[in-house]
Short mmCIF file of C-alpha atoms in Angstrom, two decimals:
data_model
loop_
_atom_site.label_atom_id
_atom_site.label_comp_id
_atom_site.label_asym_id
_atom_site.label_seq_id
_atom_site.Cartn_x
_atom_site.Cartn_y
_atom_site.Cartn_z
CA UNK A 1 116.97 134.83 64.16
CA UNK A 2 118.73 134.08 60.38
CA UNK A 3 116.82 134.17 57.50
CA UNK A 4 117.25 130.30 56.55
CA UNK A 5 114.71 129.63 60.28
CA UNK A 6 112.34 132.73 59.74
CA UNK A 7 112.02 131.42 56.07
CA UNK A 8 111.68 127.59 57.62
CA UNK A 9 108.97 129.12 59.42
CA UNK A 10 107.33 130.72 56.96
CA UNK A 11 106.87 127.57 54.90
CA UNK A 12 105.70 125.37 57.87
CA UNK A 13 103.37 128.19 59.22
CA UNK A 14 100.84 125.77 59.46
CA UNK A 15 102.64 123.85 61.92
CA UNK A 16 103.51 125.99 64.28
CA UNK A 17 100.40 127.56 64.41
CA UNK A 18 99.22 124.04 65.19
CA UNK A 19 101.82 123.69 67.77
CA UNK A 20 101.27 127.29 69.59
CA UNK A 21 97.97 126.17 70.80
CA UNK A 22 98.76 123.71 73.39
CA UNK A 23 101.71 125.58 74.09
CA UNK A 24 99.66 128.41 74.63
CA UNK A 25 97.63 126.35 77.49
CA UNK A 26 100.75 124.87 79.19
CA UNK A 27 101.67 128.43 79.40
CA UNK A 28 98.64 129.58 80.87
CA UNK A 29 97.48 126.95 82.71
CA UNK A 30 100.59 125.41 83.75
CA UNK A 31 103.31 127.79 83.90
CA UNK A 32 101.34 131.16 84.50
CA UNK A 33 99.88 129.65 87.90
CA UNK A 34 103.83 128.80 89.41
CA UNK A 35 103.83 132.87 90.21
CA UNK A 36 100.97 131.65 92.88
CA UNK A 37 103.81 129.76 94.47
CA UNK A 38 105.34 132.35 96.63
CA UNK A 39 101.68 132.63 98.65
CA UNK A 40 103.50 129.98 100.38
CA UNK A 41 106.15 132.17 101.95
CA UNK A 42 103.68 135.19 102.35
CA UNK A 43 101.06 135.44 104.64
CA UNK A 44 98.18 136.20 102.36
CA UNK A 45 94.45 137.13 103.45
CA UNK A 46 91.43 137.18 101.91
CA UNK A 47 90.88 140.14 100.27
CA UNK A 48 94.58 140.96 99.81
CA UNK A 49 96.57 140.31 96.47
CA UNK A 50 99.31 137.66 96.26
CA UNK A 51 101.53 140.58 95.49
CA UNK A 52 100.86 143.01 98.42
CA UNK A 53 100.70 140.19 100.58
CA UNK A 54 103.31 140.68 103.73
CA UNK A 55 106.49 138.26 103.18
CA UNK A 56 107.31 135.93 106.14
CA UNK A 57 109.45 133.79 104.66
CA UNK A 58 109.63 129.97 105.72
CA UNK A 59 107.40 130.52 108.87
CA UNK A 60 104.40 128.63 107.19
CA UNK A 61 106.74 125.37 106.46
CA UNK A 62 108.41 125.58 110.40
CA UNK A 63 104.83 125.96 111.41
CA UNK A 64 103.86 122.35 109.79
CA UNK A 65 107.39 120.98 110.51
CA UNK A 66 106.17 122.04 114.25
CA UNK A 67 102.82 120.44 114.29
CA UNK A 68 102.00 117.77 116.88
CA UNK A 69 101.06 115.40 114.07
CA UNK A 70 103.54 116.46 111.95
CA UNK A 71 105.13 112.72 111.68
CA UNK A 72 101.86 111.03 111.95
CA UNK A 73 100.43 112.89 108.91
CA UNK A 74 103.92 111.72 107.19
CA UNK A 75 103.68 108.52 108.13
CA UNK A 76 100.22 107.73 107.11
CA UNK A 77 100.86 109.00 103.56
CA UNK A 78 104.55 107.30 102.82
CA UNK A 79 102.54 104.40 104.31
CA UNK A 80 99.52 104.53 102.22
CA UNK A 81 101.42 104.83 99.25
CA UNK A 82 104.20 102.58 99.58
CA UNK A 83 101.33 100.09 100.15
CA UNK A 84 99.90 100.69 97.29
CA UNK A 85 103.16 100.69 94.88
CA UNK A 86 104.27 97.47 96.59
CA UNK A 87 101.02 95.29 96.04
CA UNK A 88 99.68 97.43 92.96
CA UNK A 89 102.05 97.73 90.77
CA UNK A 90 102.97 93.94 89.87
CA UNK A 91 99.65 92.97 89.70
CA UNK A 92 99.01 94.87 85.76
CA UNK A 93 101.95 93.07 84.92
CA UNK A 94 101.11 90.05 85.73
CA UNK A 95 97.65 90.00 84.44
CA UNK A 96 98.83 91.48 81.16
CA UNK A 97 100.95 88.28 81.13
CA UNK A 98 98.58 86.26 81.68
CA UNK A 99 96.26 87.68 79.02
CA UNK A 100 99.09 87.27 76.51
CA UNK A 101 99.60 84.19 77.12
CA UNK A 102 96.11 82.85 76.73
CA UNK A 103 95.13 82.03 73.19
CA UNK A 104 91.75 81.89 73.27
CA UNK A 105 90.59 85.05 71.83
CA UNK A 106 86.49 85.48 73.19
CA UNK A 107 87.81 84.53 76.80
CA UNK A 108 90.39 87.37 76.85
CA UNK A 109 88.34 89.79 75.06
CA UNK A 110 85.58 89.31 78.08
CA UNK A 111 88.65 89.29 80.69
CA UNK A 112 89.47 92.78 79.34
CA UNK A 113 86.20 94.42 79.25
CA UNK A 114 85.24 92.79 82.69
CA UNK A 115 88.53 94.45 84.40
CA UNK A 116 88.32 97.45 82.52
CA UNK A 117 85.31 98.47 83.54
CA UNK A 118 85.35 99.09 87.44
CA UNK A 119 87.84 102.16 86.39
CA UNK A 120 85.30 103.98 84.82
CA UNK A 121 82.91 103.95 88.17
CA UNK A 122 82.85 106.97 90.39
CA UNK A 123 84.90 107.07 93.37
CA UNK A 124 81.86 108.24 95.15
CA UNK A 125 80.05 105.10 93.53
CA UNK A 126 83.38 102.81 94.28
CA UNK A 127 83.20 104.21 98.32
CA UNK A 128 79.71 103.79 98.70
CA UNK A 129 79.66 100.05 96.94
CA UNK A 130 82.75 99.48 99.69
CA UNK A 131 80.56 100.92 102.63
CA UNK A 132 77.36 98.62 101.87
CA UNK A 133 79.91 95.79 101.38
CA UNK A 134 81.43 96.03 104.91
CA UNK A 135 77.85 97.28 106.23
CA UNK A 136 78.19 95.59 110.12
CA UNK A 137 74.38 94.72 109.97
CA UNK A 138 73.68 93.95 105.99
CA UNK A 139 77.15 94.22 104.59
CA UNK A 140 77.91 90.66 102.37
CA UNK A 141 81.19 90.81 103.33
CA UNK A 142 80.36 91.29 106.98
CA UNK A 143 77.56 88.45 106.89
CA UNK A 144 80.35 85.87 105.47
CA UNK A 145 82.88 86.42 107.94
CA UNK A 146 80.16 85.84 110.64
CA UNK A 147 79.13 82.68 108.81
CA UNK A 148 83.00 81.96 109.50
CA UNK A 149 83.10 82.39 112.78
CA UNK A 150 84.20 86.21 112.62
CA UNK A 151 82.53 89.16 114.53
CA UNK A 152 80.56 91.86 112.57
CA UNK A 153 82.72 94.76 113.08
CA UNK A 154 82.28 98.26 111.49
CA UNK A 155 85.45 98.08 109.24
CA UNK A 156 85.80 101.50 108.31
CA UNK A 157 86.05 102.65 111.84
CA UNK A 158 88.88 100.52 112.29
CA UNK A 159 92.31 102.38 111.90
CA UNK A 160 94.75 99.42 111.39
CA UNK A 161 92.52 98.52 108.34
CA UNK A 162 92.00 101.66 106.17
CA UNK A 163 95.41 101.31 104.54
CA UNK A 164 93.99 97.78 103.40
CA UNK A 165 90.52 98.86 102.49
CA UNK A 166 92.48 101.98 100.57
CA UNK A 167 94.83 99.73 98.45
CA UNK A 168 92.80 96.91 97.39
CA UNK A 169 90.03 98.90 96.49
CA UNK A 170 91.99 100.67 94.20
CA UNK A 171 93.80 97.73 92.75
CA UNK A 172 90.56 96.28 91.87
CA UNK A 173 89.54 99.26 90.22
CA UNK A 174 92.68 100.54 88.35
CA UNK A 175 94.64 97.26 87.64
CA UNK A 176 92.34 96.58 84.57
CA UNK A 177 93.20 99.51 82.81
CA UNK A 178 96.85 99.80 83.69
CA UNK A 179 97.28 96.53 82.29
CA UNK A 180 96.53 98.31 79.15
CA UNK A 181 100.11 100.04 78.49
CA UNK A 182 101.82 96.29 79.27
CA UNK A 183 99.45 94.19 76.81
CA UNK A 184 100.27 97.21 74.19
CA UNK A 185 104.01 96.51 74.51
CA UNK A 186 103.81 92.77 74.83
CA UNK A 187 101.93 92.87 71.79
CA UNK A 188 105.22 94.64 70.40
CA UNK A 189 107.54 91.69 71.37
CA UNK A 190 108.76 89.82 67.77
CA UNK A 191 106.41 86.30 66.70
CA UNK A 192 109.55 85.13 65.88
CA UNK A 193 111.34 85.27 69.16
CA UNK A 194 108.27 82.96 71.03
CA UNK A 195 108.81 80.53 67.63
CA UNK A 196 112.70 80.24 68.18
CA UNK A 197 112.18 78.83 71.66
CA UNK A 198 109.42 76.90 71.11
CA UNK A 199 111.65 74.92 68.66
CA UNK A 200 114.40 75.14 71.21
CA UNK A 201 112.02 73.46 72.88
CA UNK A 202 111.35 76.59 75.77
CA UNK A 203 108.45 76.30 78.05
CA UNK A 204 105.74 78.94 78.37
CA UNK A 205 107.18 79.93 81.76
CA UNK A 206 110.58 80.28 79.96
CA UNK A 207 109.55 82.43 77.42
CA UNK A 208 107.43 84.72 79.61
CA UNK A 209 110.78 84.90 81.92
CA UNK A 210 113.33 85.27 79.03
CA UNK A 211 111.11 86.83 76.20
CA UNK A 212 108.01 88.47 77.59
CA UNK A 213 109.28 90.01 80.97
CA UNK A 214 112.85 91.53 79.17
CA UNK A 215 110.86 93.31 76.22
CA UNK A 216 108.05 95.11 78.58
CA UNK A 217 111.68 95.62 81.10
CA UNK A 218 111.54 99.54 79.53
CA UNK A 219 108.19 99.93 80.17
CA UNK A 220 108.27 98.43 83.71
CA UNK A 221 110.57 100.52 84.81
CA UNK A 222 109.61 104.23 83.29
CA UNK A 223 106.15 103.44 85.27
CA UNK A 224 108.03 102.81 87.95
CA UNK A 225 109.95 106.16 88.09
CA UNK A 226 106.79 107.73 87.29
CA UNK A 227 104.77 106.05 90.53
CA UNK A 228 107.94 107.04 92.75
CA UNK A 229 107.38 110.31 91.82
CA UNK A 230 103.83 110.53 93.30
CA UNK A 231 104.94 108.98 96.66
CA UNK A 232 103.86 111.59 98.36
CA UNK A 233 100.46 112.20 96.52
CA UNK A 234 97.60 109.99 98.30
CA UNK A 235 94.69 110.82 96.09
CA UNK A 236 92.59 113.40 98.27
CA UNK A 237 88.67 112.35 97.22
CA UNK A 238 88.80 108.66 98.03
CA UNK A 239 90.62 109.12 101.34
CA UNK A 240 88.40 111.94 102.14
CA UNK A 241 85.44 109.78 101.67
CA UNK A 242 86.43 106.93 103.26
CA UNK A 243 87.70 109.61 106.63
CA UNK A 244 85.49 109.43 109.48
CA UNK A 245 86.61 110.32 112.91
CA UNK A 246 87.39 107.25 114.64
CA UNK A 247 90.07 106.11 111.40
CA UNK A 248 91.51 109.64 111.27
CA UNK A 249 94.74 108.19 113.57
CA UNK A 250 95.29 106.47 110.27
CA UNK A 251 93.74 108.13 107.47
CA UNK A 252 94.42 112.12 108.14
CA UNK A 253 97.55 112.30 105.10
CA UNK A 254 98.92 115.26 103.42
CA UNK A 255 96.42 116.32 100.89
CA UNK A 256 93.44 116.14 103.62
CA UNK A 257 95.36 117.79 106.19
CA UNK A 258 95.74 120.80 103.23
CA UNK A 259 92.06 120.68 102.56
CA UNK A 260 90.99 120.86 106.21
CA UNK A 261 93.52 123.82 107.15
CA UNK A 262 93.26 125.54 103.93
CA UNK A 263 89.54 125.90 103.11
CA UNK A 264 87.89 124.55 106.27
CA UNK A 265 89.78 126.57 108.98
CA UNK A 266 88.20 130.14 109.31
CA UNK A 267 89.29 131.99 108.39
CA UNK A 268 90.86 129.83 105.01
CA UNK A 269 94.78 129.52 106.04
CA UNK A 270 95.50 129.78 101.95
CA UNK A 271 99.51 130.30 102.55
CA UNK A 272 100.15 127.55 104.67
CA UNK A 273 98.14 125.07 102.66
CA UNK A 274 100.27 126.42 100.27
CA UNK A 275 103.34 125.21 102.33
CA UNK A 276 102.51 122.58 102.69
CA UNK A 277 101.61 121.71 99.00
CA UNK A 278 104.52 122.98 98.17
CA UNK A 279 106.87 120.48 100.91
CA UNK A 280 105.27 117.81 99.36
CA UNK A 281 105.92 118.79 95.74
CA UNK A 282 109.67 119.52 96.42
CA UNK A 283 109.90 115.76 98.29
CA UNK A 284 107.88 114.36 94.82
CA UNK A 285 110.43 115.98 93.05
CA UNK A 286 113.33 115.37 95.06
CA UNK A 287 112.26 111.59 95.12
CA UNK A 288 111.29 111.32 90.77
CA UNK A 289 115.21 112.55 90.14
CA UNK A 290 116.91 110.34 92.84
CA UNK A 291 115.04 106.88 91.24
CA UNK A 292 115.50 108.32 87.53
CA UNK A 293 119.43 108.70 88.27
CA UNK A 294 119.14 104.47 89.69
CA UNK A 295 117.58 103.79 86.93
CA UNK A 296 120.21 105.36 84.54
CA UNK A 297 122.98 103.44 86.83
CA UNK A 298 121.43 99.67 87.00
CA UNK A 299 119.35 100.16 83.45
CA UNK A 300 119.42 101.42 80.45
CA UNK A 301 115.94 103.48 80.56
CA UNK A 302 115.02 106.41 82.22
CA UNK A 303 112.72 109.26 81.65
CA UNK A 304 116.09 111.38 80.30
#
């Protein structure tokens, strides 16, 4: 190191020392724990060390690749989740749209803090709410689609409907607060622009389509890269919850298949949960770099 950085440092001590503290938890809580990852190609015991465990190489990930349910388990998470990217993510856009667009301040104040607030509810609370809902003998729901001329079934024990019951749920909760990141950069977007074709003489449609959708364009499509990149990460609690064993054809995904073999099994299969994990990271991965290199082709954004 020359003298000119050490004496840089010197006189910015301050700011490094600043900076060394959550660098000093990324080490130790983020980078420290990545040794852990070669449990997954050992076949680790209780009582042994990670170290001194026996190395067996890929045999954990040809076990899963061999499971019965292998594709089922696959299929119900890519499902799940391109479910929920496909109806969920257009939906904050489009509200933040249309609370930009209104102009009447104490209506979209009280649109805001209505939405926002089902995010801060418990999933527990959120399942539970969902389960007296769709009640067959009490449930509202349940009662109005009998009033229709619909049968009182137990909707949570029906497979073909827990994707449904999964997604919307969540878009109800969430799409309040990920409106949030959209209404901040709308809120960025030039007066003048929206003046300009008003004069022109540009319709509100026109100058969502040619003003307001272009300048949140950036933001659009670094969330997007970002939700591609969980594709294969189905929230574990809320599926869990909602699990029972008459759905499981359709609900049993990757993180609950990890939870049942890795804890629940005795005794506690740790290394191939950690396979497992691990498969689905390297697919997250391989997936967040494949639609960050589209979105450097067809765009100019991407996360780098």
């Amino acid at each position: 190191m020359d003298k000119a950085r050490i004496k840089l440092i010197k006189k910015n001590w301050r700011l490094y020392t600043l900076f060394a503290i959550p660098l000093a938890w990324f080490v130790i809580f983020r980078y420290w724990p990545m040794l852990g990852v070669q449990i997954a190609f050992k076949d680790f015991m209780m009582g042994d060390t990670i170290f001194n465990a026996p190395w067996v190489g890929f045999s954990n990930f040809l076990r899963f690749f061999k499971y019965y349910n292998f594709w089922q388990i696959i299929r119900n998470t890519l499902s799940i989740s391109i479910y929920q990217l496909i109806a969920g993510f257009p939906i904050p856009i489009i509200f933040a749209l249309a609370i930009n667009a209104t102009n009447r301040m104490g209506l979209k104040k009280a649109t805001q803090y209505i939405t926002y607030m089902p995010y801060f509810i418990s999933t527990v609370v959120v399942v539970g709410l969902m389960m007296q809902l769709f009640n067959p003998r009490v449930g509202i729901i349940s009662l109005a689609l009998q009033a229709l001329g619909g049968s009182r079934d137990d909707y949570f024990s029906v497979p073909q409907l827990f994707s449904s019951l999964y997604v919307w749920s969540g878009i109800w909760q969430h799409f309040g607060w990920n409106s949030i990141i959209y209404i901040a950069a709308l809120s960025g977007i030039s007066p003048e622009l929206h003046e300009s074709a008003m004069i022109d003489g540009a319709s509100r449609f026109k100058r969502i389509l040619y003003i307001d959708i272009p300048g949140i364009l950036p933001t659009m499509i670094i969330l997007l890269i970002m939700n591609c990149g969980s594709v294969m990460t189905v929230g574990f609690e809320k599926v869990f919850l909602m699990q029972n064993n008459l759905n499981l054809t359709r609900s049993q995904v990757i993180s609950t298949y990890v939870y049942t073999v890795g804890l629940r099994t005795m005794p506690p299969e740790f290394s191939y949960g950690s396979a497992i994990d691990l498969f689905n990271s390297i697919i997250n991965l391989i997936m967040i770099l494949a639609v960050n290199k589209l979105a450097q082709r067809f765009s100019e954004t991407s996360l780098w």
